[in-house]
Coordinates of C-alpha atoms and ligand atoms in Angstrom, one line a residue:
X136 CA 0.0 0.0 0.0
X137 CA 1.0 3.3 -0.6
X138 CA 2.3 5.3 2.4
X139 CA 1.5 8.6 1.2
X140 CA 1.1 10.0 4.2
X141 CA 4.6 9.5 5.6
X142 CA 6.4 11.6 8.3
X143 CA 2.7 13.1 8.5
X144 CA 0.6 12.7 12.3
X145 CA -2.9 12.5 12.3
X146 CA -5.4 12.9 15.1
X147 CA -8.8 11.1 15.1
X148 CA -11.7 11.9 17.8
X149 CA -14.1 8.9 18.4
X150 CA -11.7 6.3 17.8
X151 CA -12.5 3.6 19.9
X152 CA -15.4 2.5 18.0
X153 CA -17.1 2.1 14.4
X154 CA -15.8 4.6 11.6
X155 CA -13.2 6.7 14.0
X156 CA -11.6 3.6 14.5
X157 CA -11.7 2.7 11.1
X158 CA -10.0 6.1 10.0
X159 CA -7.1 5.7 12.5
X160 CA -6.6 2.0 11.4
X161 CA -6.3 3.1 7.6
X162 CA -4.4 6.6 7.9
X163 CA -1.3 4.2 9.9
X164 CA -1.5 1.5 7.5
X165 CA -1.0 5.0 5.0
X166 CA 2.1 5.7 6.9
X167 CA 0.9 8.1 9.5
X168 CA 1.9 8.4 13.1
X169 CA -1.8 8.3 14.4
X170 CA -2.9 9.9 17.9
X171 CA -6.3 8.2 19.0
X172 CA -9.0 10.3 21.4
X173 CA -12.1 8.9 23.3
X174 CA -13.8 8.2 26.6
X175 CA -13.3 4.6 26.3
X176 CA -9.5 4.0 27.0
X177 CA -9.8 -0.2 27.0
X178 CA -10.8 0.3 23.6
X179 CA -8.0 2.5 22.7
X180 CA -5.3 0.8 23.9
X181 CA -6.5 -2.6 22.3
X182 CA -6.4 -0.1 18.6
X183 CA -2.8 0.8 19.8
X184 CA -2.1 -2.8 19.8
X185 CA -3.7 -3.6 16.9
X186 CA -1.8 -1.1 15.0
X187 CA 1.6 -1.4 16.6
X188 CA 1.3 -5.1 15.6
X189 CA 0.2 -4.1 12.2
X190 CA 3.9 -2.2 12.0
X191 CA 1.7 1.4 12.5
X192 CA 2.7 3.9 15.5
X193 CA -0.5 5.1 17.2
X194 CA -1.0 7.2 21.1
X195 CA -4.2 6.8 22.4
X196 CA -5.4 9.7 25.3
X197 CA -8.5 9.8 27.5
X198 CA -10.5 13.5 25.7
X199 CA -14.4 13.7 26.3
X200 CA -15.0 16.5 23.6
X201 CA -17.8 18.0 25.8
X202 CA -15.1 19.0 28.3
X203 CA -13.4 21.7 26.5
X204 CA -10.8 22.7 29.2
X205 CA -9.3 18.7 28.4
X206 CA -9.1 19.4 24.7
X207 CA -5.7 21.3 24.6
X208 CA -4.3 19.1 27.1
X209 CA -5.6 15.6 25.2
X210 CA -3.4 17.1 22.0
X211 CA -0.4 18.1 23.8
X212 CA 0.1 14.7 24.9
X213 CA -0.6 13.5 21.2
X214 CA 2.3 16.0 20.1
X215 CA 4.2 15.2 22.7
X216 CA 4.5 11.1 21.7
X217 CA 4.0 11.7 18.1
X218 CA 4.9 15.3 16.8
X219 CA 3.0 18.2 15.8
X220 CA -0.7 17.6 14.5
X221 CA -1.0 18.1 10.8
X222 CA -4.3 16.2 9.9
X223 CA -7.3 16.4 12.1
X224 CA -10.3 13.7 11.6
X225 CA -12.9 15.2 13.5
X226 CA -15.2 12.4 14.0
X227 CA -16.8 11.8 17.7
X228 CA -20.3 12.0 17.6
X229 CA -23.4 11.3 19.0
X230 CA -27.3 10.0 18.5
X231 CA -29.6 10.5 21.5
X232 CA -33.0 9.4 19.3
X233 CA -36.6 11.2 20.5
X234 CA -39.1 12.6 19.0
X235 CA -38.8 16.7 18.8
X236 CA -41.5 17.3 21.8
X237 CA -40.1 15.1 24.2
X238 CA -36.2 16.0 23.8
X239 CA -35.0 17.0 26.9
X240 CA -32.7 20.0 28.0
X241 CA -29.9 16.9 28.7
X242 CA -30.4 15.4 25.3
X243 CA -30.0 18.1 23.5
X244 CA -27.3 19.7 25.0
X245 CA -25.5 15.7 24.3
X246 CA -26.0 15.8 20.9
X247 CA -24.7 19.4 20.5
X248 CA -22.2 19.8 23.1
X249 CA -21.0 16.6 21.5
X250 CA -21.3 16.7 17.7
X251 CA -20.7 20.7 17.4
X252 CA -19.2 22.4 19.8
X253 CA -16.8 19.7 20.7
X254 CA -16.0 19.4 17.1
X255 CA -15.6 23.6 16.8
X256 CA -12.9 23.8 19.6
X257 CA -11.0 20.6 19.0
X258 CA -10.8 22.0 15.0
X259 CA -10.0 25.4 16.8
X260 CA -7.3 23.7 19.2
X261 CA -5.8 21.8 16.1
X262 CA -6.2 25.3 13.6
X263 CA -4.0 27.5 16.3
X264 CA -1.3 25.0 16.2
X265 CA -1.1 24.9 12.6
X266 CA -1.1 28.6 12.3
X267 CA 1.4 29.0 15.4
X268 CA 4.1 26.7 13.3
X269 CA 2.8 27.7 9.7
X270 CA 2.3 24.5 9.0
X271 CA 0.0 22.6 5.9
X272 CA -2.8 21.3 7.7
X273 CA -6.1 19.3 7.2
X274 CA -8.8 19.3 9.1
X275 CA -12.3 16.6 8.1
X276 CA -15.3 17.2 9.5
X277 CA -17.2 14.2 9.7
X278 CA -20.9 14.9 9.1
X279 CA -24.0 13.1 7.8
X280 CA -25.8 13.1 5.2
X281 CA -28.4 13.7 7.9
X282 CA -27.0 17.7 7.4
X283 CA -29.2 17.4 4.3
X284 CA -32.5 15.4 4.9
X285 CA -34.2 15.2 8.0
X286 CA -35.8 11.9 9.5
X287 CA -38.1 11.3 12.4
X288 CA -36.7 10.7 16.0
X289 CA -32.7 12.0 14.5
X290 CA -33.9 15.6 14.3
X291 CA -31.6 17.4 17.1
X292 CA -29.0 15.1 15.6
X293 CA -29.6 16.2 11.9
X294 CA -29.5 20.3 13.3
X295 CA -26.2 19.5 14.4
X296 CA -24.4 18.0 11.5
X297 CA -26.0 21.1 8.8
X298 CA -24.6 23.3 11.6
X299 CA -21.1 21.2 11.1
X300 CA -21.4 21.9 7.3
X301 CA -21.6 25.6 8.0
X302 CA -19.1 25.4 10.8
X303 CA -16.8 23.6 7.5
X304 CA -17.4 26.4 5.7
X305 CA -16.7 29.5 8.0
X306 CA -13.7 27.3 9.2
X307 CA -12.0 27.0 5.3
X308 CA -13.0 30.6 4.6
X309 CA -10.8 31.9 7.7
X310 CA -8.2 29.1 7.7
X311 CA -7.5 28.6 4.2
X312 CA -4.6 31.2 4.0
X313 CA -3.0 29.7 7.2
X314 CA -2.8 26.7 4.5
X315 CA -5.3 24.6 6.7
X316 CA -7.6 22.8 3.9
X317 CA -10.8 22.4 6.3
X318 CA -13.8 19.9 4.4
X319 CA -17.2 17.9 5.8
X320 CA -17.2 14.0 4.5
X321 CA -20.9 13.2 5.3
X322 CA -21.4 9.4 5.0
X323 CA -24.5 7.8 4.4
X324 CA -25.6 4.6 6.4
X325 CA -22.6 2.7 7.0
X326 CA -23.0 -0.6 9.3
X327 CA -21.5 -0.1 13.0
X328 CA -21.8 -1.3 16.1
X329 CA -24.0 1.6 16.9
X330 CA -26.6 0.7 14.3
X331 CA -25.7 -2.8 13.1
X332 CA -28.7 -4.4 15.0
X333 CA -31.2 -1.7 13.6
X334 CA -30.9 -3.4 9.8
X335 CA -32.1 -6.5 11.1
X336 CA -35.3 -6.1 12.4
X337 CA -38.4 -5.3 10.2
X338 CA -38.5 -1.5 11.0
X339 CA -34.7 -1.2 9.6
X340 CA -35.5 -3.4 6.7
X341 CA -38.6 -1.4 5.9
X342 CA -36.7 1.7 6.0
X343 CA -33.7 0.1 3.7
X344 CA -36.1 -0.6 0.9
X345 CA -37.0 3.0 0.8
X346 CA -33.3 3.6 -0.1
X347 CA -32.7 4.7 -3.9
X348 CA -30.5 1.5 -3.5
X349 CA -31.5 -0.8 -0.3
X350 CA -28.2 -1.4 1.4
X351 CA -25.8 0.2 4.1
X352 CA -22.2 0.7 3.7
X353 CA -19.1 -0.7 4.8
X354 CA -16.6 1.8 6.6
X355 CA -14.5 1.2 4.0
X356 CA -16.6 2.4 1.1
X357 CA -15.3 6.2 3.0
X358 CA -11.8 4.9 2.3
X359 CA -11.3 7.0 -1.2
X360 CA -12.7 10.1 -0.3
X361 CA -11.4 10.1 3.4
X362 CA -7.6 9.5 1.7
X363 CA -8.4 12.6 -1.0
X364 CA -9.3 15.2 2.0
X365 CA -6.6 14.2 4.1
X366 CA -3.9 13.5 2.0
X367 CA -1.8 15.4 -1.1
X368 CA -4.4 14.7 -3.3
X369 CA -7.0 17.2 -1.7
X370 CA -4.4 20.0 -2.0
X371 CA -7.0 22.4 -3.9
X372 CA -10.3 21.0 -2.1
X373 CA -11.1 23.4 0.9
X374 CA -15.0 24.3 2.1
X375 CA -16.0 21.5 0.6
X376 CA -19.6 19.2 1.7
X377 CA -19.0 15.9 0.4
X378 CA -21.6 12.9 0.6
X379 CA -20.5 9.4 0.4
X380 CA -24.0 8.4 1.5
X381 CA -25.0 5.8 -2.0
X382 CA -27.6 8.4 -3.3
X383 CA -29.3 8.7 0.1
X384 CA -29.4 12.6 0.3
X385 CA -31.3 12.3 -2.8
X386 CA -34.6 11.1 -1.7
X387 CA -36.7 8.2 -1.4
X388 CA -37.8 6.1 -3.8
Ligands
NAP606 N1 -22.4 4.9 11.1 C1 -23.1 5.7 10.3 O1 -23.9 5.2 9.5 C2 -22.8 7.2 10.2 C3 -23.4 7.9 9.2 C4 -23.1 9.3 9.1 C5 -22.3 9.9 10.0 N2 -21.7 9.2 11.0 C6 -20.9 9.9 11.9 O2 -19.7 9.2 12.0 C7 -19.1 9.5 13.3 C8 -18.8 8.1 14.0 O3 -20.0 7.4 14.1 P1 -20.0 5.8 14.3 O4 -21.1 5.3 13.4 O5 -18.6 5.2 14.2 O6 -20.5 5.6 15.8 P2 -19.9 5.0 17.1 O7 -19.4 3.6 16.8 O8 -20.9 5.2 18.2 O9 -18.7 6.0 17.4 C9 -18.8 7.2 18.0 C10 -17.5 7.6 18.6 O10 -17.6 8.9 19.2 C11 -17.1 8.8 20.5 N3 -17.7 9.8 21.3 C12 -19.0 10.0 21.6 N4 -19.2 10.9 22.5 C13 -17.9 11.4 22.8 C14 -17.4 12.4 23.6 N5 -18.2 13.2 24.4 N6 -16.1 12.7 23.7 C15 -15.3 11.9 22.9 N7 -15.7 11.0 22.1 C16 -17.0 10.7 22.0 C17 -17.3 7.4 21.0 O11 -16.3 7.1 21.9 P3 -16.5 7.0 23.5 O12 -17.9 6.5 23.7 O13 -15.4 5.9 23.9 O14 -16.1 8.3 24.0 C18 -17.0 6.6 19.7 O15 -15.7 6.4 19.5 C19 -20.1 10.3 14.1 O16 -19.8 11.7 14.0 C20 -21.4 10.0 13.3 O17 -22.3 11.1 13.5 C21 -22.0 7.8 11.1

């Protein structure tokens, strides 16, 4: 494989699960030193292993996003192990499902605290750095292409990823000439832990066949897009929205 992102260190939030993990297991096996963040530290230090094995350099640290006094601290350890941060994946996120009348003050604030304004000030965090050592950066947003439709029970979650989309866009439009390329991947349904169950039973599989074509992704169908926006090939892509979702921002059929 291709290690185009040698002598490069990347830093993924939400890695000890689903499509974060994912990401950090596919930007070492690119050749990037990879600093791993979450709340769940068994998890992380079993990725570690898995990607030391795998001949990969990884450091995971403890970061809840919602805390934003840990957020500086979480990356100065990453820089410390691996060496200043040049490609952000910001990708924690959460779903806390209820319908619109019932959401509570607690869920709401999860969702957001979580998806948007963890995501602003670890982006922010990363951004200064880059500036402070003139340095190329990247930064990906990882969104949904629940930004662009809106579904029952998902709707405090869906305000929060079009508000990450516009976040994107401010973000490029002020970074871009500190040489930070700042972009949203929004994935469509892709299986994980978090939702494999749900395509199983007959509410999921009802909902599938609405689907312009019925299936979910893998977390590797973000592979080719992920690799453009974060490595050498995504030099002249900045404050760009990008679906990988199968047609599913369309409509339904
Ligand atoms: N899977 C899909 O179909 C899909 C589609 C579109 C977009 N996405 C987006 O992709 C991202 C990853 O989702 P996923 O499907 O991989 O779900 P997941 O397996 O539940 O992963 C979510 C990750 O976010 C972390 N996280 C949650 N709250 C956090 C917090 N307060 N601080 C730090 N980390 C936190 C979790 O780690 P800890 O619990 O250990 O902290 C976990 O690693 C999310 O932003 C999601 O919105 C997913």
């Amino acid at each position: 494989m291709e290690q185009e992102l040698a002598g490069k260190v990347a830093f993924v939030t939400g890695a000890s699960s689903g499509l974060g993990a994912h990401f950090a297991r596919l930007l070492a096996s690119r050749g990037a030193k990879v600093g791993i963040a979450a709340r769940r530290q068994e998890r992380l230090s079993d990725l570690v292993a898995e990607i030391t094995a795998a001949g990969g350099t990884a450091h995971a640290v403890s970061l809840d996003v919602t805390d934003i006094a840990a957020i500086d601290p979480a990356i100065d350890a990453v820089e410390q192990a691996l060496g200043p941060v040049d490609i952000l994946i910001n990708n924690s996120g959460v779903t806390v499902p209820n319908a619109l009348h019932r959401i509570t003050e607690s869920e709401y604030d999860q969702v957001l605290d979580t998806n948007l304004k963890g995501a602003f000030f670890v982006a922010q965090s990363v951004a200064k750095r880059l500036m402070a050592r003139k340095g190329e950066g990247r930064i990906v947003n990882i969104s949904s292409t629940l930004a662009h439709r809106v579904i029952g029970q998902l709707s405090i979650y869906c305000m929060s990823k079009i508000a990450m989309d516009q976040m994107t866009k401010a973000m490029a439009l002020e970074w871009a000439r500190h040489g930070i390329n700042i972009n949203a991947l929004c994935p469509g349904y892709i299986e994980t832990e978090m939702n494999a169950d749900y395509w199983q039973t007959d509410a999921g599989k009802a909902f599938l066949s609405r689907f312009p074509r019925p299936r979910v992704g893998v977390p590797a169908d973000l592979d080719g897009m992920l690799m453009v926006l974060a490595g050498p090939s995504g030099r002249f892509i900045n404050g760009s929205i990008v679906s990988v979702d199968d047609g599913f921002a369309v409509g339904f059929k």
